[in-house]
PDB file of C-alpha atoms in Angstrom:
ATOM      1  CA  UNK A 621    -130.418 -75.688 -10.556  1.00 68.00           C
ATOM      2  CA  UNK A 622    -133.042 -73.210 -11.653  1.00 77.00           C
ATOM      3  CA  UNK A 623    -136.592 -73.912 -10.545  1.00 89.00           C
ATOM      4  CA  UNK A 624    -139.733 -72.898 -12.379  1.00 89.00           C
ATOM      5  CA  UNK A 625    -140.325 -70.359  -9.625  1.00 90.00           C
ATOM      6  CA  UNK A 626    -136.880 -68.824 -10.171  1.00 91.00           C
ATOM      7  CA  UNK A 627    -137.543 -68.813 -13.929  1.00 91.00           C
ATOM      8  CA  UNK A 628    -140.702 -66.773 -13.322  1.00 94.00           C
ATOM      9  CA  UNK A 629    -138.772 -64.501 -10.921  1.00 94.00           C
ATOM     10  CA  UNK A 630    -136.127 -63.969 -13.595  1.00 95.00           C
ATOM     11  CA  UNK A 631    -138.781 -63.073 -16.175  1.00 95.00           C
ATOM     12  CA  UNK A 632    -140.411 -60.693 -13.684  1.00 96.00           C
ATOM     13  CA  UNK A 633    -137.032 -59.045 -12.984  1.00 96.00           C
ATOM     14  CA  UNK A 634    -136.571 -58.511 -16.726  1.00 96.00           C
ATOM     15  CA  UNK A 635    -140.019 -56.893 -16.912  1.00 97.00           C
ATOM     16  CA  UNK A 636    -139.224 -54.578 -13.979  1.00 97.00           C
ATOM     17  CA  UNK A 637    -135.935 -53.539 -15.602  1.00 97.00           C
ATOM     18  CA  UNK A 638    -137.696 -53.041 -18.948  1.00 97.00           C
ATOM     19  CA  UNK A 639    -140.180 -50.673 -17.286  1.00 97.00           C
ATOM     20  CA  UNK A 640    -137.274 -48.745 -15.771  1.00 97.00           C
ATOM     21  CA  UNK A 641    -135.657 -48.588 -19.221  1.00 97.00           C
ATOM     22  CA  UNK A 642    -138.835 -47.039 -20.627  1.00 96.00           C
ATOM     23  CA  UNK A 643    -138.601 -44.258 -18.033  1.00 96.00           C
ATOM     24  CA  UNK A 644    -134.884 -43.669 -18.713  1.00 95.00           C
ATOM     25  CA  UNK A 645    -135.516 -43.581 -22.473  1.00 94.00           C
ATOM     26  CA  UNK A 646    -138.403 -41.144 -22.123  1.00 93.00           C
ATOM     27  CA  UNK A 647    -136.171 -38.861 -20.015  1.00 93.00           C
ATOM     28  CA  UNK A 648    -133.178 -39.289 -22.373  1.00 90.00           C
ATOM     29  CA  UNK A 649    -131.089 -40.667 -19.508  1.00 93.00           C
ATOM     30  CA  UNK A 650    -128.833 -42.659 -21.812  1.00 92.00           C
ATOM     31  CA  UNK A 651    -126.008 -43.471 -19.373  1.00 94.00           C
ATOM     32  CA  UNK A 652    -128.475 -45.032 -16.947  1.00 95.00           C
ATOM     33  CA  UNK A 653    -130.263 -46.687 -19.865  1.00 95.00           C
ATOM     34  CA  UNK A 654    -127.081 -48.294 -21.194  1.00 95.00           C
ATOM     35  CA  UNK A 655    -126.058 -49.643 -17.798  1.00 96.00           C
ATOM     36  CA  UNK A 656    -129.489 -51.093 -17.076  1.00 96.00           C
ATOM     37  CA  UNK A 657    -129.909 -52.465 -20.595  1.00 95.00           C
ATOM     38  CA  UNK A 658    -126.638 -54.399 -20.266  1.00 96.00           C
ATOM     39  CA  UNK A 659    -127.993 -55.977 -17.073  1.00 97.00           C
ATOM     40  CA  UNK A 660    -131.285 -56.794 -18.795  1.00 96.00           C
ATOM     41  CA  UNK A 661    -129.523 -58.376 -21.773  1.00 95.00           C
ATOM     42  CA  UNK A 662    -127.488 -60.550 -19.427  1.00 96.00           C
ATOM     43  CA  UNK A 663    -130.648 -61.736 -17.658  1.00 95.00           C
ATOM     44  CA  UNK A 664    -132.399 -62.448 -20.960  1.00 94.00           C
ATOM     45  CA  UNK A 665    -129.441 -64.551 -22.121  1.00 93.00           C
ATOM     46  CA  UNK A 666    -129.587 -66.551 -18.893  1.00 91.00           C
ATOM     47  CA  UNK A 667    -133.079 -67.873 -19.661  1.00 89.00           C
ATOM     48  CA  UNK A 668    -132.814 -71.505 -20.682  1.00 85.00           C
ATOM     49  CA  UNK A 669    -136.098 -73.330 -21.124  1.00 84.00           C
ATOM     50  CA  UNK A 670    -134.450 -76.595 -22.168  1.00 84.00           C
ATOM     51  CA  UNK A 671    -133.989 -77.480 -18.497  1.00 81.00           C
ATOM     52  CA  UNK A 672    -137.725 -77.429 -17.848  1.00 84.00           C
ATOM     53  CA  UNK A 673    -140.702 -79.592 -18.582  1.00 86.00           C
ATOM     54  CA  UNK A 674    -143.327 -76.887 -18.157  1.00 89.00           C
ATOM     55  CA  UNK A 675    -146.871 -77.852 -17.240  1.00 92.00           C
ATOM     56  CA  UNK A 676    -149.702 -76.336 -19.260  1.00 94.00           C
ATOM     57  CA  UNK A 677    -150.322 -73.771 -16.498  1.00 94.00           C
ATOM     58  CA  UNK A 678    -146.615 -72.919 -16.306  1.00 93.00           C
ATOM     59  CA  UNK A 679    -146.494 -72.536 -20.074  1.00 93.00           C
ATOM     60  CA  UNK A 680    -149.428 -70.095 -19.966  1.00 95.00           C
ATOM     61  CA  UNK A 681    -147.809 -68.108 -17.149  1.00 94.00           C
ATOM     62  CA  UNK A 682    -144.453 -67.967 -18.907  1.00 94.00           C
ATOM     63  CA  UNK A 683    -146.090 -66.998 -22.210  1.00 95.00           C
ATOM     64  CA  UNK A 684    -147.857 -64.105 -20.448  1.00 96.00           C
ATOM     65  CA  UNK A 685    -144.555 -62.942 -18.968  1.00 96.00           C
ATOM     66  CA  UNK A 686    -142.855 -63.229 -22.363  1.00 95.00           C
ATOM     67  CA  UNK A 687    -145.666 -61.271 -24.035  1.00 97.00           C
ATOM     68  CA  UNK A 688    -145.218 -58.480 -21.482  1.00 97.00           C
ATOM     69  CA  UNK A 689    -141.453 -58.490 -22.112  1.00 96.00           C
ATOM     70  CA  UNK A 690    -142.040 -58.297 -25.864  1.00 96.00           C
ATOM     71  CA  UNK A 691    -144.574 -55.453 -25.505  1.00 97.00           C
ATOM     72  CA  UNK A 692    -142.135 -53.459 -23.354  1.00 97.00           C
ATOM     73  CA  UNK A 693    -139.341 -54.137 -25.822  1.00 95.00           C
ATOM     74  CA  UNK A 694    -141.517 -52.862 -28.673  1.00 96.00           C
ATOM     75  CA  UNK A 695    -142.372 -49.770 -26.608  1.00 96.00           C
ATOM     76  CA  UNK A 696    -138.663 -49.184 -26.016  1.00 95.00           C
ATOM     77  CA  UNK A 697    -138.020 -49.488 -29.743  1.00 94.00           C
ATOM     78  CA  UNK A 698    -140.603 -46.820 -30.498  1.00 95.00           C
ATOM     79  CA  UNK A 699    -139.306 -44.441 -27.809  1.00 94.00           C
ATOM     80  CA  UNK A 700    -135.665 -44.879 -28.846  1.00 92.00           C
ATOM     81  CA  UNK A 701    -136.525 -44.339 -32.513  1.00 93.00           C
ATOM     82  CA  UNK A 702    -138.427 -41.148 -31.643  1.00 93.00           C
ATOM     83  CA  UNK A 703    -135.586 -39.918 -29.444  1.00 89.00           C
ATOM     84  CA  UNK A 704    -133.045 -40.629 -32.195  1.00 89.00           C
ATOM     85  CA  UNK A 705    -135.167 -38.690 -34.717  1.00 91.00           C
ATOM     86  CA  UNK A 706    -135.441 -35.749 -32.298  1.00 89.00           C
ATOM     87  CA  UNK A 707    -131.681 -35.748 -31.727  1.00 87.00           C
ATOM     88  CA  UNK A 708    -130.995 -35.919 -35.465  1.00 90.00           C
ATOM     89  CA  UNK A 709    -133.324 -32.931 -36.015  1.00 91.00           C
ATOM     90  CA  UNK A 710    -131.593 -30.924 -33.267  1.00 90.00           C
ATOM     91  CA  UNK A 711    -128.172 -31.805 -34.671  1.00 90.00           C
ATOM     92  CA  UNK A 712    -129.257 -30.678 -38.141  1.00 91.00           C
ATOM     93  CA  UNK A 713    -130.502 -27.373 -36.676  1.00 89.00           C
ATOM     94  CA  UNK A 714    -127.180 -26.875 -34.894  1.00 90.00           C
ATOM     95  CA  UNK A 715    -125.251 -27.564 -38.117  1.00 89.00           C
ATOM     96  CA  UNK A 716    -127.454 -25.155 -40.098  1.00 87.00           C
ATOM     97  CA  UNK A 717    -127.002 -22.534 -37.391  1.00 85.00           C
ATOM     98  CA  UNK A 718    -123.245 -22.994 -37.479  1.00 84.00           C
ATOM     99  CA  UNK A 719    -123.220 -22.678 -41.289  1.00 83.00           C
ATOM    100  CA  UNK A 720    -125.333 -19.512 -41.125  1.00 81.00           C
ATOM    101  CA  UNK A 721    -123.061 -18.045 -38.459  1.00 82.00           C
ATOM    102  CA  UNK A 722    -119.994 -18.886 -40.518  1.00 83.00           C
ATOM    103  CA  UNK A 723    -121.548 -17.333 -43.620  1.00 82.00           C
ATOM    104  CA  UNK A 724    -122.162 -14.044 -41.837  1.00 84.00           C
ATOM    105  CA  UNK A 725    -118.833 -13.954 -40.015  1.00 74.00           C
TER     106      UNK A 725
END
């Protein structure tokens, strides 16, 4: 049986992992990112609010935790999109370089 305290702990764990994901994404550490993201997704899926009758204070606390999770998720989206664009640009440069090399060979 999950308690409200363990629900808040779970949300806090997700936030901690999300912060770690931001660092891995910024450093392009994709293996570590993928492993940690799988763990985070599992924790997110385990949240079940139907079991709880949250007080007003608990609702406010949980909403704050959720807002932080959402903000981190949005930050991750931005970083991953930027990283993908950078990789696509580098790949295009490599392809153009290979074509130029082939043309002069």
